XYZ file of C-alpha atoms in Angstrom:
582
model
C -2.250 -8.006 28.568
C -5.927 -7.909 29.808
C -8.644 -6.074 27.601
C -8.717 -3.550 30.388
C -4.950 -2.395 30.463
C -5.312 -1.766 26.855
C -7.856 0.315 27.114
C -5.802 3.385 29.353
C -2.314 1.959 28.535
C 0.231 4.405 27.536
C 4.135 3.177 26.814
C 5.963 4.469 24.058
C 6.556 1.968 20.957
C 3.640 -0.301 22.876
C 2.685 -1.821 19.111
C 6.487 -3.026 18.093
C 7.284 -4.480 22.176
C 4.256 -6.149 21.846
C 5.276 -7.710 19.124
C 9.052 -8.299 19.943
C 7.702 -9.901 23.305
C 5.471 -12.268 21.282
C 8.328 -12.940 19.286
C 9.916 -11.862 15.858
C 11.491 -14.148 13.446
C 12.654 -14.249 10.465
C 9.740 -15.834 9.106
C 7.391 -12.491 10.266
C 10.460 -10.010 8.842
C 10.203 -11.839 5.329
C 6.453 -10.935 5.273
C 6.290 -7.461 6.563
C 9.388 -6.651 3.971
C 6.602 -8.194 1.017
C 3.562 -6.333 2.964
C 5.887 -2.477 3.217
C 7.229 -3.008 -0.400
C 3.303 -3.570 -1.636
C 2.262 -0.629 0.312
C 5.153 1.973 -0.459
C 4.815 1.774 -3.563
C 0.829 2.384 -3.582
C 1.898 5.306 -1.296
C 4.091 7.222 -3.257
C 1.332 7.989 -5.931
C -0.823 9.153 -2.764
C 1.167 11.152 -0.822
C 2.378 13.237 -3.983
C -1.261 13.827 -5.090
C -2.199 14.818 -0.911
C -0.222 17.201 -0.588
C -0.869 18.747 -3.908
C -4.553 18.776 -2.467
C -3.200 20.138 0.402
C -2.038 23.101 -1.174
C 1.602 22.654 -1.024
C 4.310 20.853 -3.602
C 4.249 17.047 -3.776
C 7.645 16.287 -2.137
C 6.238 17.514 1.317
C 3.720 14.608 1.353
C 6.245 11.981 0.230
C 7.960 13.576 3.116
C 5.622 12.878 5.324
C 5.217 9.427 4.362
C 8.651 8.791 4.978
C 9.268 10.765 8.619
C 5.781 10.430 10.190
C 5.641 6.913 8.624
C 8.655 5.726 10.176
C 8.047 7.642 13.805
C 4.522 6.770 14.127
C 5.093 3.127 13.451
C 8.325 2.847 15.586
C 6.455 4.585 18.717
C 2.339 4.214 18.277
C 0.441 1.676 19.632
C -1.507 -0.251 16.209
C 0.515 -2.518 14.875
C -0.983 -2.895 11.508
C -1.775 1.260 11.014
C 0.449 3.046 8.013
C 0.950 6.654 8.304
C 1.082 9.741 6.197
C -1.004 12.376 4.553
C -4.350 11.490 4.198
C -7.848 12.965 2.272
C -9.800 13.700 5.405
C -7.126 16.677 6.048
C -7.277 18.270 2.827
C -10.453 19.917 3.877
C -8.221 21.550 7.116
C -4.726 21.784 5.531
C -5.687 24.045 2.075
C -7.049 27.011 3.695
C -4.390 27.112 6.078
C -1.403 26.764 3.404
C -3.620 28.988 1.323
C -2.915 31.502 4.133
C -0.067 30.926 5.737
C 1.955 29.008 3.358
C 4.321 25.887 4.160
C 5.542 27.435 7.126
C 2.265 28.127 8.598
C 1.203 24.534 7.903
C 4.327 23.015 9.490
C 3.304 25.125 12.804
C 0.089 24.297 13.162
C 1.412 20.482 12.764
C 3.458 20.693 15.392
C 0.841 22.619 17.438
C -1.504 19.582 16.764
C 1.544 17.081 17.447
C 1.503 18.451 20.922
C -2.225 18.352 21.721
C -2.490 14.768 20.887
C 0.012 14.157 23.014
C -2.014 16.098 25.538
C -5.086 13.469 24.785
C -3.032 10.550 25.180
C -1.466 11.589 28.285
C -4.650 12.398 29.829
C -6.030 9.233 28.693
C -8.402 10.583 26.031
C -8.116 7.701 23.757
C -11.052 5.944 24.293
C -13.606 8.799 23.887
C -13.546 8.152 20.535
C -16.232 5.730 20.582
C -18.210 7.799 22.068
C -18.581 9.728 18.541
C -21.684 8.567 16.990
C -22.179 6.734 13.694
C -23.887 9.356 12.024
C -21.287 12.064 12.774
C -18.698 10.063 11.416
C -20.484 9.722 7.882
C -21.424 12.880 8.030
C -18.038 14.830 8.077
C -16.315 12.099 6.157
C -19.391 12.608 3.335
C -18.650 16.511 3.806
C -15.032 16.221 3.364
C -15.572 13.809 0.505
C -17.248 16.590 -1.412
C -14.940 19.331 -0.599
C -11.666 17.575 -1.973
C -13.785 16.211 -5.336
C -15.057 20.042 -6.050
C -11.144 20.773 -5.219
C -10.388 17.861 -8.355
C -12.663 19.640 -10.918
C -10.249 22.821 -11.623
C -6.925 19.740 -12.821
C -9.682 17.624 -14.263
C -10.646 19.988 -16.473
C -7.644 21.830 -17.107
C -9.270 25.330 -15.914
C -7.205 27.684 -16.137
C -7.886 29.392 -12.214
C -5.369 31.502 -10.677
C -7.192 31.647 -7.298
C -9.952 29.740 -5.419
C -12.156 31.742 -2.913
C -12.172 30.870 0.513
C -15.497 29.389 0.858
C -17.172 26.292 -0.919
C -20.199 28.130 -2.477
C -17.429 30.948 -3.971
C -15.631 27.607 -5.110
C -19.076 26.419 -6.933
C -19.128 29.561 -8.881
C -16.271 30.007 -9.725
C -15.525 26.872 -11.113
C -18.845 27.140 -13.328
C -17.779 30.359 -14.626
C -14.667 28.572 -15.962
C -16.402 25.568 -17.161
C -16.342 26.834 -20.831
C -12.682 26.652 -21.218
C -12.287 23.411 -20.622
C -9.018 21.613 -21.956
C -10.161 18.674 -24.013
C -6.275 16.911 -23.557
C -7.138 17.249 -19.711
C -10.136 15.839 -19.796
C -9.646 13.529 -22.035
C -6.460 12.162 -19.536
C -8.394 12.678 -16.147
C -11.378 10.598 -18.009
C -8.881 7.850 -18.977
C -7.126 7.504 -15.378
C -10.630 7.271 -14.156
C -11.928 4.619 -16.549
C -8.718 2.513 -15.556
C -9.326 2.916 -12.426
C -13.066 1.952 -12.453
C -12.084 -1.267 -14.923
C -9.118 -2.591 -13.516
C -10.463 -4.472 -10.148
C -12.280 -6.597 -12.877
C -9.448 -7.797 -13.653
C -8.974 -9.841 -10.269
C -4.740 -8.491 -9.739
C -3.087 -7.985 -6.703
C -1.662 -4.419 -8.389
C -3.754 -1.641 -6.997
C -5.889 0.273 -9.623
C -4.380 3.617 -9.102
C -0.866 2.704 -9.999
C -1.824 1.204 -13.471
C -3.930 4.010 -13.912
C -1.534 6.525 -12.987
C 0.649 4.915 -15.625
C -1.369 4.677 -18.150
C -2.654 8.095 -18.133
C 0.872 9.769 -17.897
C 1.878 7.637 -21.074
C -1.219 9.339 -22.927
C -0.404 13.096 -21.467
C 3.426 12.198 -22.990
C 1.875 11.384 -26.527
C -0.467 14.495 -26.272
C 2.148 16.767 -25.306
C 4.459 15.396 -27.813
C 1.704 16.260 -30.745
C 1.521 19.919 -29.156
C -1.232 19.874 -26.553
C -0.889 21.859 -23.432
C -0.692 20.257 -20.097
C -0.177 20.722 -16.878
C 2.310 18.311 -15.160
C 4.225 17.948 -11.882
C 6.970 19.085 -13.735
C 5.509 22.108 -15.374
C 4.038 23.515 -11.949
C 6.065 22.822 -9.227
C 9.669 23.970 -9.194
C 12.297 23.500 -6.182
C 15.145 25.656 -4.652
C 17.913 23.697 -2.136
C 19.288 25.084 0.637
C 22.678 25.535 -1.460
C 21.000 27.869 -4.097
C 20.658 24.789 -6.610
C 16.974 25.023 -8.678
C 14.639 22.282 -10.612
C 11.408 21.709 -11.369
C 9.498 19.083 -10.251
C 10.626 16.940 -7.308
C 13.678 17.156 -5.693
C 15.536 13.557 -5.986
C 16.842 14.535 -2.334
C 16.495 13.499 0.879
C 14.351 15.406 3.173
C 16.669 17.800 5.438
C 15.863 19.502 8.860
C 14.803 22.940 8.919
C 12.697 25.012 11.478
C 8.939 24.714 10.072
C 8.744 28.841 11.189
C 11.536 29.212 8.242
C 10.152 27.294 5.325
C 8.227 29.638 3.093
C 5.058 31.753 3.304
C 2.238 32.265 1.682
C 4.038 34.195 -0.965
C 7.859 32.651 -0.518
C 8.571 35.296 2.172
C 9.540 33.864 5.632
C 6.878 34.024 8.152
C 7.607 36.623 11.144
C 7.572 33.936 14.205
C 5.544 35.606 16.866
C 2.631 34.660 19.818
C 0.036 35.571 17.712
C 0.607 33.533 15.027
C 0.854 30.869 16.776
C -2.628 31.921 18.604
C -4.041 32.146 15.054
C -2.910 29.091 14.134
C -4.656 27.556 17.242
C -8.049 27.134 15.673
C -6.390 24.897 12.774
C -4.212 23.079 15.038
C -7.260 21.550 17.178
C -8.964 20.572 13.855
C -6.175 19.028 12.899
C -5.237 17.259 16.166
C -8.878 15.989 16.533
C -9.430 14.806 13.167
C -6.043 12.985 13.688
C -7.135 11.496 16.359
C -10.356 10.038 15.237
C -8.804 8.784 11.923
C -6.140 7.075 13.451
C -8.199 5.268 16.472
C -10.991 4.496 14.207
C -8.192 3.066 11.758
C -7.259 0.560 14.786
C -10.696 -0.130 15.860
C -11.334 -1.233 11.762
C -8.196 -3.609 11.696
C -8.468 -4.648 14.820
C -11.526 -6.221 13.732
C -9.916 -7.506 10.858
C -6.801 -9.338 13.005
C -8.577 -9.711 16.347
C -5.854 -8.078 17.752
C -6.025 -4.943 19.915
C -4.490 -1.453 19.765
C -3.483 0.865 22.337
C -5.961 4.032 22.042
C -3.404 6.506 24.515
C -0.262 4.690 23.131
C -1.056 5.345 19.206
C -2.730 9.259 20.110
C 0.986 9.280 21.771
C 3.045 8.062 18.931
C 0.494 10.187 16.280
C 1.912 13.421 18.590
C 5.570 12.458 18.329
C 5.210 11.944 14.504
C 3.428 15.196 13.877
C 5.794 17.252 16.291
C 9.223 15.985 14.160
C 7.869 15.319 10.480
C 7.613 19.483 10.340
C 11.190 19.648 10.912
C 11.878 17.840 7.936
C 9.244 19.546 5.706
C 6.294 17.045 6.227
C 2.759 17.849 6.687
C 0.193 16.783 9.331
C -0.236 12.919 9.460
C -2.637 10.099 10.653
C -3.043 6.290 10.170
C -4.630 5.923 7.011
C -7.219 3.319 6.398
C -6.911 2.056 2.980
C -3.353 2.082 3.008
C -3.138 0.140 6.704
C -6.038 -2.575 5.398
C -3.465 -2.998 2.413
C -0.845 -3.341 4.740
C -2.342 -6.035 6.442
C -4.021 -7.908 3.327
C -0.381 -8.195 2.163
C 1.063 -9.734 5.075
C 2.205 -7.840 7.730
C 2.736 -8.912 10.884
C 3.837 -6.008 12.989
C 4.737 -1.999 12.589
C 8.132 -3.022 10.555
C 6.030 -3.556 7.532
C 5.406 0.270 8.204
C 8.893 1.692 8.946
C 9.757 -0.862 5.483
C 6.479 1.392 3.652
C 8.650 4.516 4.855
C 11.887 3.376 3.284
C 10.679 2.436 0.222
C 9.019 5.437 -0.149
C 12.099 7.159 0.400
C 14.318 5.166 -2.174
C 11.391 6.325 -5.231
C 12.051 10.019 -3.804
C 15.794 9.503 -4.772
C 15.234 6.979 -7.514
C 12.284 8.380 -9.668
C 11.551 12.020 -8.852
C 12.470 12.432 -12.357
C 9.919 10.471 -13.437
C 7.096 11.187 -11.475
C 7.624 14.785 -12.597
C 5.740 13.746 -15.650
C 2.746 12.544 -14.260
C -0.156 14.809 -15.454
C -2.055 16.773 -12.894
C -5.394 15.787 -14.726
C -4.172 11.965 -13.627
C -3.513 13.355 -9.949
C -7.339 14.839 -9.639
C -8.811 11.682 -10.961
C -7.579 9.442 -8.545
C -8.106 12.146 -5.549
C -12.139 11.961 -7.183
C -11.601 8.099 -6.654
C -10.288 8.697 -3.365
C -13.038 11.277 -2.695
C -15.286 8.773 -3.520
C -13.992 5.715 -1.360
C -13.430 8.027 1.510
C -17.454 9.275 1.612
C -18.575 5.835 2.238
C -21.614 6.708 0.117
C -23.155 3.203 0.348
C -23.299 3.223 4.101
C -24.058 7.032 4.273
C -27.584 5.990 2.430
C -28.135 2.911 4.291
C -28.490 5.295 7.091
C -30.841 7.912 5.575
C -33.190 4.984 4.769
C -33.207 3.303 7.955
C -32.090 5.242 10.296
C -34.134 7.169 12.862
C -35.171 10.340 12.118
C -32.867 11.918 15.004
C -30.117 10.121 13.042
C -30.416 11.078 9.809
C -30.868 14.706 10.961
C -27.346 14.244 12.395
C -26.283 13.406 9.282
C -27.694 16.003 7.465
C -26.309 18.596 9.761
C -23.132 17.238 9.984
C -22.548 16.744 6.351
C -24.026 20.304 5.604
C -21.746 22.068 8.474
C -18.808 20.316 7.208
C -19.223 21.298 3.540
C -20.010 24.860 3.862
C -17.951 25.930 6.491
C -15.362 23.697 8.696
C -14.839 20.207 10.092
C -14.902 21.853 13.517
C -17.955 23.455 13.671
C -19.665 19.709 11.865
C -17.889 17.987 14.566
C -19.030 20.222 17.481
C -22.532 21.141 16.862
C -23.174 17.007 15.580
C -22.145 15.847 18.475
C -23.960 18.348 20.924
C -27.102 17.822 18.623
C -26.662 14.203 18.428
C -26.611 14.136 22.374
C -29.834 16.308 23.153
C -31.588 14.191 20.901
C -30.623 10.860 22.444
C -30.911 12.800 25.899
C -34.468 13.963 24.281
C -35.127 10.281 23.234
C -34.157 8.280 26.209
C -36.417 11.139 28.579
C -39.080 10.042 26.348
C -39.068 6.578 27.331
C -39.817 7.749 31.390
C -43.248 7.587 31.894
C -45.467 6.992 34.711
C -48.492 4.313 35.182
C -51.270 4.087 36.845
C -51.240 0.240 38.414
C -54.000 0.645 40.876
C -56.464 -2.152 39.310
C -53.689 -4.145 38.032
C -54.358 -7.446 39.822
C -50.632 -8.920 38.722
C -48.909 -6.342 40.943
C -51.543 -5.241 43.164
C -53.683 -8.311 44.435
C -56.393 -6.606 46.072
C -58.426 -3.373 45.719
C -56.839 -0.394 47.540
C -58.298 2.035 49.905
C -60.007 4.816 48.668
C -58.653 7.742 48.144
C -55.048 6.089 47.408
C -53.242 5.223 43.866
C -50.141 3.353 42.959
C -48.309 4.481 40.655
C -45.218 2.643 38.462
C -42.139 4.805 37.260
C -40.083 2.940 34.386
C -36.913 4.846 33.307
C -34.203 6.736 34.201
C -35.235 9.932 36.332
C -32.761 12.412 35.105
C -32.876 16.331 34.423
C -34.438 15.866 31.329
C -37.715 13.398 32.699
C -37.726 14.009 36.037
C -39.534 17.506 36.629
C -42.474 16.203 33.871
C -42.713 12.793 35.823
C -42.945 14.381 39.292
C -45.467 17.404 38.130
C -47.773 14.842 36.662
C -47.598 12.903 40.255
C -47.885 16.697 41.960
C -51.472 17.242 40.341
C -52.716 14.521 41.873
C -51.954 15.215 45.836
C -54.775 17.926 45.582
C -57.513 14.760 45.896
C -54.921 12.276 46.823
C -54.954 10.652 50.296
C -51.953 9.214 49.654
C -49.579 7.678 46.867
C -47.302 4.916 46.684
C -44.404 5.269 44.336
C -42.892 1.648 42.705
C -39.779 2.211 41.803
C -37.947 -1.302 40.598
C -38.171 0.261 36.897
C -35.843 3.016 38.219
C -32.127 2.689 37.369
C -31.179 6.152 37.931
C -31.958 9.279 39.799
C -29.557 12.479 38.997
C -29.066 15.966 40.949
C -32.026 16.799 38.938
C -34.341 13.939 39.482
C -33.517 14.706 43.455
C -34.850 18.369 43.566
C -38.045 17.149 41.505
C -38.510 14.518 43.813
C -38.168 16.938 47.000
C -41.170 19.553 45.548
C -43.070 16.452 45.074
C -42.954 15.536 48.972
C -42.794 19.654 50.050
C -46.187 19.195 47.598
C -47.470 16.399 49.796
C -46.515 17.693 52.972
C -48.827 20.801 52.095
C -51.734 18.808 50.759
C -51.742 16.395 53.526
C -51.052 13.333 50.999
C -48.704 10.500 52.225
C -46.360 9.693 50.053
C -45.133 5.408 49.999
C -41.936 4.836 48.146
C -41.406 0.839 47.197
C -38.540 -1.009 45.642
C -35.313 1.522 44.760
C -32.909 0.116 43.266
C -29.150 0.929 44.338
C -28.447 4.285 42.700
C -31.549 6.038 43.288
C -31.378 4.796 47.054
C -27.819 5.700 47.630
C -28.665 9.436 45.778
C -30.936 9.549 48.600
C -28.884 8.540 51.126
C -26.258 11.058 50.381
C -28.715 13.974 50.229
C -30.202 13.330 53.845
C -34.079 12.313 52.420
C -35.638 10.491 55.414
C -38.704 9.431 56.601
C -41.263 12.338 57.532
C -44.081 10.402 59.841
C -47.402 10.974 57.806
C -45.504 12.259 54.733
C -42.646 9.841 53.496
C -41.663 6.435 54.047
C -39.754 4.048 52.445
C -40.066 0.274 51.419
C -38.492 -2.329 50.334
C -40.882 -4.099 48.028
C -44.202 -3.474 46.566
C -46.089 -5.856 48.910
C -44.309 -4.650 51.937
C -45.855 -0.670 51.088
C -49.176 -2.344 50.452
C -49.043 -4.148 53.467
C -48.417 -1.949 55.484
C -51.423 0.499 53.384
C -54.027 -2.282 54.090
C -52.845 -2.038 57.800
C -53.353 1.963 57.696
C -56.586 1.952 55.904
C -58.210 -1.049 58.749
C -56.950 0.712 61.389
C -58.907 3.805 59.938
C -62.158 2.034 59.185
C -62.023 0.467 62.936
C -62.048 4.232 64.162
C -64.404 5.248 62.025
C -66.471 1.552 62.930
């Protein structure tokens, strides 16, 4: 398939046909079973501690690692890309479950399931690239911060029944409390960290998290047998089955279908299904769907470098929207392709989107096997490696490469971005970086239209000109922005001005805007008796001309096709003149 067909190409499952047309042996199955063992287990760990983040118990994330795992790889369009919860929605997902509870979360999934589905149909797929650099870091950096201060209440063992909404109420709050630390927290969220930061010294294959993890449940287990008091899995979240049976913990069950408008509230109650909650849940829905979208496609574009395969922009926004409409059904929360997880996958082995739907089954078989076990795990553990997370997600190396060298128009991006995103929503960072990212560079490349006085330059105009007369040289695009400040400056000069001619060659664009400058520049010559000489358009400006009916006016406007041609024919004017006058 061409680079071009892959660029608006939509098929269902286009990432496993491709690879099944290529064909599949048993040689690729034995390494995408070693690649989706590898990365199951590293995801179990992760999508526990997500959804936690999230706001919600930590079965519904290893439920969405399992559903939305298996259904994005079996129908997207990246054939290396592992899906499940991810950090980048924790920022979107709390204050919604905060809200609305599990059920409202589940709806608002299934809302966003449907609008990327809406994106890939209409072929939306490869606007992502036209996001610039510096909004990317920006809201990632924002995001990165949200979900650390998020860590600080389990890290510390603060004992806080409720966060406020906003981040600066978070701040506070979270000071206030800062006294009462718990020392046995601490002491196993510093641990987990420390393994964390020490282990990759060590040069293994295993992933730092899961040792860590390990290591710093072992230590809450000796603390709490000596008396200390901590918060685990186990001790928070509890469980009811749909046959009355309770637990605490996880459920060792397999997920179950259930209509996401039925799963509980914000305070256990069943949400009342109506219009306008689904119209409130709107708002969150787009966030979700967008940031889904960029994480996923940017999560292609990264392996894609790393294979030199290609993806399928419409065909993974496509299989992203099927995943995120049926995970809610069986309890899971909003998905994407996750980056570290998918550059794992592919590290290990994989060869196509089986190593995924394997990722989803073993993830499945620890849900039955060990949800016993992992209800031990200490949340002080979970909130250090979401802070490592945090940290690997911000990107904080390449975030101050840019503020260093970076144009200023850039780095205020940033800024802005990161700031927006932070204090109030991913939306409103997204939004008002992009629009402010494009009225600079709309600001910036305006700049760069000038005009130029070439009159006594004797490498594009040989001889002296006629009094009275000036050639002038426009370089850059003539566009809304540029073209009214270009023309005005040429306007002033038809008050002493017998006539002007206009090269053009440096010209490669001329917009509805650019026209109507253009036509009070000749109404201004037609007034002041200045003849206007237009040389060398190139093919856009000409053919905006063409379509709007500009012709010749005798003694006002002409047209040329080269510089020397207009000057020739100048030289001709100006003889014929001076023989009169002679």
């Amino acid at each position: 398939m061409s680079d071009r067909s892959h660029l608006f190409s939509l098929r269902l499952g286009h990432a496993l046909r491709e690879v099944l047309a290529e064909g599949y042996d048993l040689n690729k199955l034995s390494k995408d079973l070693l690649a989706g063992i590898t990365v199951g287990i590293i995801a179990i760990p992760l999508a526990m501690a997500l959804a936690i983040a999230s706001g919600v118990a930590p079965q519904y994330g290893l439920y969405t690692a399992i559903i939305a795992g298996f259904v994005i790889a079996l129908t997207g369009g990246a054939r290396y890309s592992i899906s499940g919860p991810t950090a980048a929605f924790v920022v979107i997902l709390y204050p919604v479950a905060l809200k609305y509870g599990l059920s409202g979360l589940l709806m608002a999934t299934v809302l966003s399931g449907f609008m990327l589905l809406l994106m890939a149909m209409f072929r939306l797929g490869r606007l992502i690239e036209y996001i610039p650099e510096s909004v990317t870091l920006g809201f990632t950096a924002g995001i990165a911060v949200v979900i650390a201060t998020l860590q600080i209440k389990d890290f510390f063992g603060l004992a806080i029944a409720d966060m406020p909404e906003h981040y600066a109420g978070k701040v506070v709050v979270l000071a206030q409390h800062l006294p009462q630390l718990s020392l046995p927290a601490l002491l196993v969220a510093a641990v987990t960290l420390a393994v964390m930061l020490l282990w990759p010294k060590l040069k293994t294959v295993i992933p730092a998290h899961l040792p860590a993890l390990f290591i710093g449940t072992l230590l809450a287990l000796l603390l709490l047998n000596f008396g200390a008091e901590l918060d685990t899995i186990g001790s928070r979240f509890s469980y009811t089955m749909p046959d009355g049976s309770s637990g605490s913990g996880i459920p060792p069950y397999l997920p179950y279908f259930d209509w996401p408008w039925l799963r509980p509230g914000p305070d256990g109650a069943v949400l009342a299904f109506s219009w306008q909650l689904v119209k409130d849940l709107l708002a969150a829905a787009f966030a979700m769907a967008m940031l889904g979208a960029i994480e996923s496609l940017l999560c292609a574009v990264v392996l894609d470098g790393m294979s030199g395969r290609r993806h399928s922009a419409n065909s993974e926004l496509f299989g992203q929207g099927l995943g995120n409409i049926i995970t809610p059904f069986f309890g899971g929360i909003t998905a994407t392709a996750a980056l570290a997880r998918s550059s794992a996958n592919y590290k290990a082995g994989a060869q196509s989107p089986v190593a995924a739907i394997v990722h989803a089954l073993v993830v499945l078989l620890g849900l039955v096997l060990l949800a016993q076990l992992l209800s031990y795990v200490p949340m002080a553990a979970l909130a250090a490696l979401l802070l490592m997370v945090a940290w690997n997600m911000s990107e904080a190396p390449k975030a101050l490469h840019l503020l260093k060298t970076a144009p200023r128009s850039d780095i205020w991006v940033f800024i802005t971005c990161f700031s927006l995103t932070v204090l109030f929503d991913m939306v409103i960072a997204i939004t008002t970086g992009i629009l402010l990212a494009a009225l600079l560079f709309v600001k910036e490349i305006a700049e760069m239209s000038k005009v130029t006085d070439i009159s006594n330059n004797r490498k594009q105009v040989e001889q002296p000109i006629p009094d009275g007369w000036q050639v002038l040289k426009i370089s850059g695009p003539l566009f809304f922005a540029a073209a009214e400040r270009i023309f005005a400056d040429i306007a002033r000069l038809t008050g002493h001005s017998r006539g002007i001619v206009l090269y053009m060659d440096g010209v490669p664009l001329l917009d509805a805007g650019g026209l109507a400058a253009l036509n009070k520049l000749i109404s201004k010559c037609a007034k002041n008796n200045t003849e206007l000489l237009i040389a060398d358009l190139q093919f856009q400006p000409l053919k905006t001309l063409a379509r709007a009916g500009v012709k010749p006016l005798p003694g006002v406007l002409s047209f040329y096709p080269t510089l020397r041609e207009a000057l020739e024919v100048l030289y001709q004017q100006a003889a014929a003149v001076d023989e009169q006058d002679g």
